[in-house]
XYZ file of N, CA, C and O in Angstrom:
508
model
N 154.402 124.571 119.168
C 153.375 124.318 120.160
C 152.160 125.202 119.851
O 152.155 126.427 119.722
N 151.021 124.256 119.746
C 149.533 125.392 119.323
C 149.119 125.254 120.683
O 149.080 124.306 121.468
N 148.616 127.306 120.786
C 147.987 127.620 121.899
C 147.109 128.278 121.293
O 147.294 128.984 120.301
N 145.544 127.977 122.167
C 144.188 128.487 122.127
C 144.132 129.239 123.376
O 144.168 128.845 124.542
N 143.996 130.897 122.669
C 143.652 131.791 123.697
C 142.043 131.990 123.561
O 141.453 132.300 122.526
N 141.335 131.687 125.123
C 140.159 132.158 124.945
C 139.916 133.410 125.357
O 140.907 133.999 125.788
N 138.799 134.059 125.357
C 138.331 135.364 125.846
C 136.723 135.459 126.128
O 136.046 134.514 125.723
N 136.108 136.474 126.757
C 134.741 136.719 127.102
C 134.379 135.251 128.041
O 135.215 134.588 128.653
N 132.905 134.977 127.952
C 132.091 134.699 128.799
C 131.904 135.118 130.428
O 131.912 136.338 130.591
N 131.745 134.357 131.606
C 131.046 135.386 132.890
C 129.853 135.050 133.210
O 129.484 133.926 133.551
N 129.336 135.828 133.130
C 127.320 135.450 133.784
C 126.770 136.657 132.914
O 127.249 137.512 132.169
N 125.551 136.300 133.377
C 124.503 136.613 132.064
C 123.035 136.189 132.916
O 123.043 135.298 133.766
N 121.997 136.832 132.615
C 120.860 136.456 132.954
C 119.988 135.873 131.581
O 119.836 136.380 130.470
N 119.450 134.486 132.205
C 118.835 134.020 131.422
C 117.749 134.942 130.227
O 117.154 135.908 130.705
N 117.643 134.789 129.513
C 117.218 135.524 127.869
C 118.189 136.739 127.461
O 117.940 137.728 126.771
N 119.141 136.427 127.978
C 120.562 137.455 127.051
C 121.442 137.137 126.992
O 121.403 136.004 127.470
N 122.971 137.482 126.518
C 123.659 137.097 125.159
C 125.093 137.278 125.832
O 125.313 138.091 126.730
N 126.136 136.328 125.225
C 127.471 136.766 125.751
C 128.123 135.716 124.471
O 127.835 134.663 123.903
N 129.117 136.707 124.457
C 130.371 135.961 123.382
C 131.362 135.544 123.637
O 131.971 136.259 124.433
N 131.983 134.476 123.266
C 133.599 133.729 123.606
C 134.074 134.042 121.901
O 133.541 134.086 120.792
N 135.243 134.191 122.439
C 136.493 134.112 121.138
C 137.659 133.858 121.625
O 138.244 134.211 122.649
N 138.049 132.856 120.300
C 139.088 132.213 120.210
C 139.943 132.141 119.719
O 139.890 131.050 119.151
N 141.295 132.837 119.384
C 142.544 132.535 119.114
C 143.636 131.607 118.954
O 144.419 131.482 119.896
N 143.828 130.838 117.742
C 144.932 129.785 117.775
C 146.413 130.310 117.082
O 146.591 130.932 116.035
N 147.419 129.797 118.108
C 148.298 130.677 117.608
C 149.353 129.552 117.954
O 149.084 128.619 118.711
N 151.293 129.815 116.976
C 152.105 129.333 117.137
C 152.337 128.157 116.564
O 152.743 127.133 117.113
N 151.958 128.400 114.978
C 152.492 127.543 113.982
C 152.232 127.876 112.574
O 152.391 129.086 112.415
N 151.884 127.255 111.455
C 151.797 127.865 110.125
C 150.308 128.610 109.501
O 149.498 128.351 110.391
N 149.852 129.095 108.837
C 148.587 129.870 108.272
C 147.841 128.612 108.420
O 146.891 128.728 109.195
N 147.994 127.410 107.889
C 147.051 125.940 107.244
C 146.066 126.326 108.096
O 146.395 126.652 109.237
N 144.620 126.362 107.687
C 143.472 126.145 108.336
C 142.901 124.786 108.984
O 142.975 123.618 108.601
N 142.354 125.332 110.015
C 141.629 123.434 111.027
C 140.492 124.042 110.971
O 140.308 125.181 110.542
N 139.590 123.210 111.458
C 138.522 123.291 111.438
C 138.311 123.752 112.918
O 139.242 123.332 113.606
N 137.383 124.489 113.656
C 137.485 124.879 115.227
C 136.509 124.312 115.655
O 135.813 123.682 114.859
N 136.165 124.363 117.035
C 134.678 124.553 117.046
C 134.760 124.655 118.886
O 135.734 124.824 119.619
N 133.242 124.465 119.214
C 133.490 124.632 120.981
C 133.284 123.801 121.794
O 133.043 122.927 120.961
N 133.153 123.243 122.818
C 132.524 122.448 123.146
C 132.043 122.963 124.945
O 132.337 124.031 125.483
N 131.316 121.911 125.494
C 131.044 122.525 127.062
C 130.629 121.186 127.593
O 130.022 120.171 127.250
N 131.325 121.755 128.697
C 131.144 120.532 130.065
C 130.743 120.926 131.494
O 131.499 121.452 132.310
N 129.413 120.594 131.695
C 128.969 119.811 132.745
C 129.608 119.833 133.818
O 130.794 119.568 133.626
N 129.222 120.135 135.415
C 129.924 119.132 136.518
C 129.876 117.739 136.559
O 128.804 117.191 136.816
N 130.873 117.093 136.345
C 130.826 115.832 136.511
C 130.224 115.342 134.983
O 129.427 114.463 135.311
N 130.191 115.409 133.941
C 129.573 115.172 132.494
C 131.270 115.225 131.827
O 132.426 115.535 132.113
N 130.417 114.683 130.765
C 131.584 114.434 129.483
C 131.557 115.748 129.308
O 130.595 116.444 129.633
N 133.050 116.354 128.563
C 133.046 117.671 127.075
C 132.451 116.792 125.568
O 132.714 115.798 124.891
N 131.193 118.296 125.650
C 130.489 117.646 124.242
C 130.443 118.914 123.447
O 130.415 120.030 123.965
N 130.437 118.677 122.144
C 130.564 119.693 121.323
C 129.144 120.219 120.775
O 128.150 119.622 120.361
N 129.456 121.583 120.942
C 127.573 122.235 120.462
C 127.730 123.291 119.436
O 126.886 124.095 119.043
N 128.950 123.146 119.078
C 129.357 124.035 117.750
C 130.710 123.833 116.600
O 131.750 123.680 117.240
N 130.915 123.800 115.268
C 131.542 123.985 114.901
C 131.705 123.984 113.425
O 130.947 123.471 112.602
N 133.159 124.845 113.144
C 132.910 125.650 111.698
C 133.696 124.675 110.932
O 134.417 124.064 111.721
N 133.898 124.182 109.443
C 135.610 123.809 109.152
C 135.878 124.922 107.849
O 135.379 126.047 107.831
N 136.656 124.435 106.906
C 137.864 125.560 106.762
C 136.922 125.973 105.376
O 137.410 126.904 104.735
N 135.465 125.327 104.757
C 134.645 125.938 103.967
C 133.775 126.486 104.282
O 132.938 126.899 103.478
N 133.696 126.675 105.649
C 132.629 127.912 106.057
C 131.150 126.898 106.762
O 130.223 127.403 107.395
N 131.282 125.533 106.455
C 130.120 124.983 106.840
C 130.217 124.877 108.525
O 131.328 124.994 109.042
N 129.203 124.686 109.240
C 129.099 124.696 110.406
C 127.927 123.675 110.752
O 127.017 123.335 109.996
N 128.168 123.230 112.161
C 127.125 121.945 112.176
C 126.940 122.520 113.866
O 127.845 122.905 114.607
N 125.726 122.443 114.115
C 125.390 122.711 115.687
C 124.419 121.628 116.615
O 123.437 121.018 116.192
N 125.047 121.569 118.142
C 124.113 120.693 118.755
C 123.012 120.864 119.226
O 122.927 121.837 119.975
N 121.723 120.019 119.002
C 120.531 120.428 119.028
C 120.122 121.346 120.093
O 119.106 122.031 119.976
N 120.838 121.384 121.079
C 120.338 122.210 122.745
C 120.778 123.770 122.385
O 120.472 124.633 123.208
N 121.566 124.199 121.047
C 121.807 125.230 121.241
C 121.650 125.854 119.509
O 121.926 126.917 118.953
N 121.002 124.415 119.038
C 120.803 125.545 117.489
C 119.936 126.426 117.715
O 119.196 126.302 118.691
N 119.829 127.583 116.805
C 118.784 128.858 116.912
C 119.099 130.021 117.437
O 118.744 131.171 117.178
N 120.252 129.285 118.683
C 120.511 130.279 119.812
C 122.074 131.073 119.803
O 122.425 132.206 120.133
N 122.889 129.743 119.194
C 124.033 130.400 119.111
C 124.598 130.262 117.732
O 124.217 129.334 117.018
N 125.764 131.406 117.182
C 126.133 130.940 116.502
C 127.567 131.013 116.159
O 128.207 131.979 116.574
N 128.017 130.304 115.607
C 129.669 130.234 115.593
C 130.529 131.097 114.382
O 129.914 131.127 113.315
N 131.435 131.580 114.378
C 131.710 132.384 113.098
C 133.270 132.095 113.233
O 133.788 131.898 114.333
N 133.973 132.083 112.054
C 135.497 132.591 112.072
C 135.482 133.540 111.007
O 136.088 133.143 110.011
N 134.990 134.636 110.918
C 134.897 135.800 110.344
C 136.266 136.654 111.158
O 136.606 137.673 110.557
N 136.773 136.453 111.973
C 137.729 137.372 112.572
C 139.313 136.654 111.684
O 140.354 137.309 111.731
N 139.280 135.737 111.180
C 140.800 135.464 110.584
C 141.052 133.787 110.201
O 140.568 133.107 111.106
N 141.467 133.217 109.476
C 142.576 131.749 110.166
C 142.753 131.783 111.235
O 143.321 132.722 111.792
N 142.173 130.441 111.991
C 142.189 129.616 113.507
C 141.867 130.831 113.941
O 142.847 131.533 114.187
N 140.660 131.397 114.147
C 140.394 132.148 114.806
C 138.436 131.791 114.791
O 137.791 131.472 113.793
N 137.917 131.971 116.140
C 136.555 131.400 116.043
C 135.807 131.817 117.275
O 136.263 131.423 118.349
N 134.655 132.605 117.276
C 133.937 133.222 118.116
C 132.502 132.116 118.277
O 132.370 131.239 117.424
N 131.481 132.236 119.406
C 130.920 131.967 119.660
C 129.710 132.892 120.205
O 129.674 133.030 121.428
N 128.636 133.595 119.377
C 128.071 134.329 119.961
C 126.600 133.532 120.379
O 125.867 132.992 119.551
N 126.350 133.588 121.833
C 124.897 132.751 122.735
C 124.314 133.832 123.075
O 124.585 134.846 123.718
N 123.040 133.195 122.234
C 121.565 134.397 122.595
C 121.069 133.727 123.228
O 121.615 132.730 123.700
N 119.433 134.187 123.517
C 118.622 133.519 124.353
C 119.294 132.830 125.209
O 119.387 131.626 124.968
N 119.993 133.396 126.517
C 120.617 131.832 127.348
C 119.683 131.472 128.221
O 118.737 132.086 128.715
N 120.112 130.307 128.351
C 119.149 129.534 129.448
C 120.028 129.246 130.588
O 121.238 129.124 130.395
N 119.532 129.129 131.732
C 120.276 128.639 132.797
C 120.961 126.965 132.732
O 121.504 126.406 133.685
N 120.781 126.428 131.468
C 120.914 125.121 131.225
C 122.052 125.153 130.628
O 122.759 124.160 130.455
N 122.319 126.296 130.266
C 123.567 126.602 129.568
C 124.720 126.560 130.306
O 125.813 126.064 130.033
N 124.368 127.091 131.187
C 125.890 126.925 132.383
C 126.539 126.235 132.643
O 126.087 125.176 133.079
N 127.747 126.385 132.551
C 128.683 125.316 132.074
C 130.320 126.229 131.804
O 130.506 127.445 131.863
N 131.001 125.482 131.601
C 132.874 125.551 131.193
C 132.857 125.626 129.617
O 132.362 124.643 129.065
N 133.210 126.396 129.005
C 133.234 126.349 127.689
C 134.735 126.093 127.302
O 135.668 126.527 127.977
N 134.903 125.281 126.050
C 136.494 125.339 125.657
C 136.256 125.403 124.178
O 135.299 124.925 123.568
N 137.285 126.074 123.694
C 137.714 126.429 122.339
C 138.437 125.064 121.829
O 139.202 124.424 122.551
N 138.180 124.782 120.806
C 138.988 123.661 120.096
C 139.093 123.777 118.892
O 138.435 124.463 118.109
N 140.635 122.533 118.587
C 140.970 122.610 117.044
C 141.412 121.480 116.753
O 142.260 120.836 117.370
N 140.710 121.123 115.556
C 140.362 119.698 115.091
C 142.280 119.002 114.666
O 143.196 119.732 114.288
N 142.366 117.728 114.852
C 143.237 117.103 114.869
C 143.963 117.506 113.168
O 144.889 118.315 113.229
N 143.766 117.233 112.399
C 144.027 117.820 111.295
C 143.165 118.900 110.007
O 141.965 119.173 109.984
N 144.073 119.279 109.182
C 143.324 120.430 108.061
C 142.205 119.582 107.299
O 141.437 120.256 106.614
N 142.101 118.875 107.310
C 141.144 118.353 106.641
C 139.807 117.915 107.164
O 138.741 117.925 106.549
N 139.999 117.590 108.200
C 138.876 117.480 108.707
C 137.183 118.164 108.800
O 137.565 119.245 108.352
N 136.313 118.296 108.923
C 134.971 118.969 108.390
C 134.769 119.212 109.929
O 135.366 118.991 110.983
N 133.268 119.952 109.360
C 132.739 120.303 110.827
C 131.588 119.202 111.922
O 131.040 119.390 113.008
N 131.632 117.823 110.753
C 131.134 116.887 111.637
C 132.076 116.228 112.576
O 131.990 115.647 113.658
N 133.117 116.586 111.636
C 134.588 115.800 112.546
C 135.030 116.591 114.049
O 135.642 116.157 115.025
N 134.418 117.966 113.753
C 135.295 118.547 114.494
C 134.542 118.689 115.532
O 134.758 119.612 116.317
N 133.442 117.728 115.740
C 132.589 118.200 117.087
C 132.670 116.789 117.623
O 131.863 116.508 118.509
N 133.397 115.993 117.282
C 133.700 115.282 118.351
C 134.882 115.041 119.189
O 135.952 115.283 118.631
N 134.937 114.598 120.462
C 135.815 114.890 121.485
C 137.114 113.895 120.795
O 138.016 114.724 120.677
N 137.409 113.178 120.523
C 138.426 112.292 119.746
C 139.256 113.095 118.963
O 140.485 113.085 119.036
N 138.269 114.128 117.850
C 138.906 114.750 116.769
C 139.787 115.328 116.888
O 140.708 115.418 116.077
N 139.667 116.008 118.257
C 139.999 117.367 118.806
C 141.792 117.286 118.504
O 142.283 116.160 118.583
N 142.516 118.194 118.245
C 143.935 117.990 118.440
C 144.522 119.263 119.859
O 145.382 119.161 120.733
N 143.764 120.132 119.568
C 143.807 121.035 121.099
C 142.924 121.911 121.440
O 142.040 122.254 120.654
N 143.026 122.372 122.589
C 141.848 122.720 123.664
C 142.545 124.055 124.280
O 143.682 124.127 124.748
N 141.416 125.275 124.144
C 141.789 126.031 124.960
C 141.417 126.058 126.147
O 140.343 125.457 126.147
N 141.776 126.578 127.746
C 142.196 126.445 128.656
C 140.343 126.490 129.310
O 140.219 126.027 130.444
N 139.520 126.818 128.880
C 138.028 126.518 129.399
C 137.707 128.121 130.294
O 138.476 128.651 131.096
N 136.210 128.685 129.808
C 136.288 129.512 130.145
C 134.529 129.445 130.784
O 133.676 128.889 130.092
N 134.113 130.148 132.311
C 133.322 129.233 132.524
C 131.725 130.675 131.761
O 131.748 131.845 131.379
N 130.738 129.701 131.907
C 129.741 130.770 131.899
C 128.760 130.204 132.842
O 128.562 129.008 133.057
N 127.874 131.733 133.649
C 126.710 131.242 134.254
C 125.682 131.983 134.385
O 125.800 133.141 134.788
N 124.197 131.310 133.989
C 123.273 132.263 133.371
C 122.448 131.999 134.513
O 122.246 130.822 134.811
N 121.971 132.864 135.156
C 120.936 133.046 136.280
C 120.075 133.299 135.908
O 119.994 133.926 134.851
N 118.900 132.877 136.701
C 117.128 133.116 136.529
C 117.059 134.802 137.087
O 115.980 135.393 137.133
C-alpha cells in the first residue's frame, strides 16, 4: 500500500513564501514521477506542478515564476516551495504520484494519471 505523507503549508500573507513536502512510502525504490496539484471550493483538482524521474518539470501558468517543485530530498520524495503568494492561491494542496514509472511530467499533471494522492493540506494567503 503507497502512502503520501504531506507536511508544511498554513497561512501566509500575500507576497511571502511557504513550503509543502512530500513523502511516498511503502513499496520498492522504482521512481514515479510526483507532482502537486490544488483545489478550489467547489472546482476540479488541477495540477500546477510536476517533476518525473529525469529531473524535467512542467508548471501551470498561474504559478510559473512563483513556485518551484524539487525532489532533491530523495526517491518519491517532492517539495513544493511558493513565493510571491497571492491570495488566489488559497486553496487544498495534495501531493501526488503518477500512475506508473514511466510516465513524464506532462503525464503527471493530469488528474487521470495520478495513481495516489496525499491526504490534502490546506493553504491560506491573506491580504
Amino acid at each position: 500500500q503507497v502512502r503520501l505523507d504531506e507536511s508544511g503549508g498554513g497561512s501566509a500573507q500575500a507576497g511571502g513564501s511557504l513550503r509543502l513536502s512530500c513523502r511516498a512510502s511503502g513499496y520498492t525504490s522504482r521512481r514515479y514521477c510526483m507532482g502537486w496539484f490544488r483545489q478550489f471550493p467547489g472546482g476540479m483538482r488541477e495540477g500546477i506542478a510536476s517533476v518525473d524521474t529525469d529531473g524535467r518539470t512542467l508548471y501551470a501558468d498561474a504559478v510559473k515564476g512563483r513556485f518551484i517543485i524539487s525532489d532533491d530530498d530523495g526517491p518519491n520524495t517532492v517539495s513544493l516551495q511558493m513565493n510571491s503568494l497571492k491570495q488566489e492561491d488559497t486553496a487544498i494542496y495534495y501531493c501526488a504520484q503518477g500512475r506508473y514509472s514511466y510516465f513524464d511530467a506532462t503525464r503527471c499533471s493530469a488528474r487521470e494519471n495520478i495513481g495516489y494522492w496525499g491526504q490534502g493540506t490546506q493553504v491560506t494567503v491573506s491580504s
